[in-house]
Amino acid sequence: STPTLVLQPEILPDGTLGMPYSVTLTATGGTGPYRFVAQSPLPSGLVLNAYGVLRGTPAEDGTFRFRVQIIDANGYTTDCESAITIAKSED
């Protein structure tokens, strides 16, 4: 049967506008290693690499929803929704 791949964490840690951000996404439910592909636009200033590292310096604040495709070692794929909140800096 086709495995259901699950993105972890589903809700990402909050970021701060203009401050460096980095979080590593992981997956469960299939066979590693996993690859990650952004399926919709990410918040301005952030990029997602194939290893699941979402990093950069957020250039806009707000709450953003986006989709990430997980591809496991056997070629199974699942699209997952994720969300991140970028807060204004408190200075």
Coordinates of C-alpha atoms in Angstrom, one line a residue:
S1 CA 0.0 0.0 0.0
T2 CA 1.0 3.6 -0.5
P3 CA 2.5 5.2 2.6
T4 CA 1.1 8.4 4.0
L5 CA 3.9 10.8 4.5
V6 CA 3.5 13.3 7.3
L7 CA 5.3 16.6 7.5
Q8 CA 6.9 17.5 10.9
P9 CA 6.4 20.1 12.3
E10 CA 3.1 20.9 10.7
I11 CA 2.9 24.4 12.3
L12 CA 6.4 26.0 12.1
P13 CA 8.0 28.0 14.9
D14 CA 7.3 31.7 14.6
G15 CA 9.8 33.9 12.9
T16 CA 10.5 37.6 13.3
L17 CA 10.5 40.2 10.5
G18 CA 14.1 41.0 9.4
M19 CA 15.7 38.4 11.7
P20 CA 17.5 35.2 10.4
Y21 CA 15.3 32.1 10.4
S22 CA 16.1 28.5 10.1
V23 CA 14.0 25.3 10.8
T24 CA 14.5 21.8 9.5
L25 CA 11.4 20.0 8.3
T26 CA 11.3 16.2 8.6
A27 CA 8.9 13.5 7.5
T28 CA 7.5 10.3 8.9
G29 CA 5.5 7.4 7.3
G30 CA 7.7 6.4 4.4
T31 CA 11.3 5.4 3.6
G32 CA 14.1 8.0 4.0
P33 CA 15.9 9.9 2.9
Y34 CA 13.1 12.4 2.0
R35 CA 13.2 15.3 -0.4
F36 CA 11.1 18.4 0.1
V37 CA 9.7 20.7 -2.6
A38 CA 7.7 24.0 -2.0
Q39 CA 4.4 23.6 -4.0
S40 CA 3.3 27.2 -3.4
P41 CA 5.0 30.5 -2.7
L42 CA 6.9 30.8 0.5
P43 CA 6.9 34.0 2.6
S44 CA 9.2 36.6 1.0
G45 CA 12.8 36.1 2.0
L46 CA 12.5 32.3 2.9
V47 CA 13.7 29.4 0.8
L48 CA 13.2 25.6 1.2
N49 CA 16.0 23.3 0.1
A50 CA 15.6 19.6 -0.9
Y51 CA 16.8 18.5 2.5
G52 CA 13.9 20.2 4.3
V53 CA 15.8 23.3 5.6
L54 CA 13.6 26.4 5.5
R55 CA 15.8 29.4 6.0
G56 CA 16.3 33.0 5.2
T57 CA 15.4 36.4 6.5
P58 CA 11.6 37.0 6.4
A59 CA 10.8 40.2 4.5
E60 CA 7.1 40.4 5.3
D61 CA 5.0 39.8 8.4
G62 CA 1.8 37.9 8.8
T63 CA 0.6 34.3 8.9
F64 CA 1.4 32.4 5.7
R65 CA 0.0 29.0 4.5
F66 CA 1.9 27.1 1.9
R67 CA 2.1 23.5 0.6
V68 CA 5.2 21.3 0.7
Q69 CA 5.6 18.1 -1.3
I70 CA 7.4 15.2 0.4
I71 CA 9.1 12.6 -1.8
D72 CA 10.4 9.5 -0.1
A73 CA 13.2 7.2 -1.2
N74 CA 10.8 4.9 -3.1
G75 CA 9.2 7.8 -5.0
Y76 CA 6.0 8.1 -3.0
T77 CA 4.8 11.7 -2.7
T78 CA 2.4 13.5 -0.4
D79 CA 1.5 17.2 -0.4
C80 CA 1.2 18.7 3.0
E81 CA 0.0 22.1 4.2
S82 CA 2.1 24.1 6.5
A83 CA 1.9 27.5 8.2
I84 CA 4.3 30.0 9.6
T85 CA 3.7 33.3 11.5
I86 CA 6.2 36.1 11.0
A87 CA 5.9 38.8 13.7
K88 CA 7.0 42.4 13.6
S89 CA 10.2 42.9 15.6
E90 CA 9.6 44.5 19.0
D91 CA 12.2 47.3 19.0

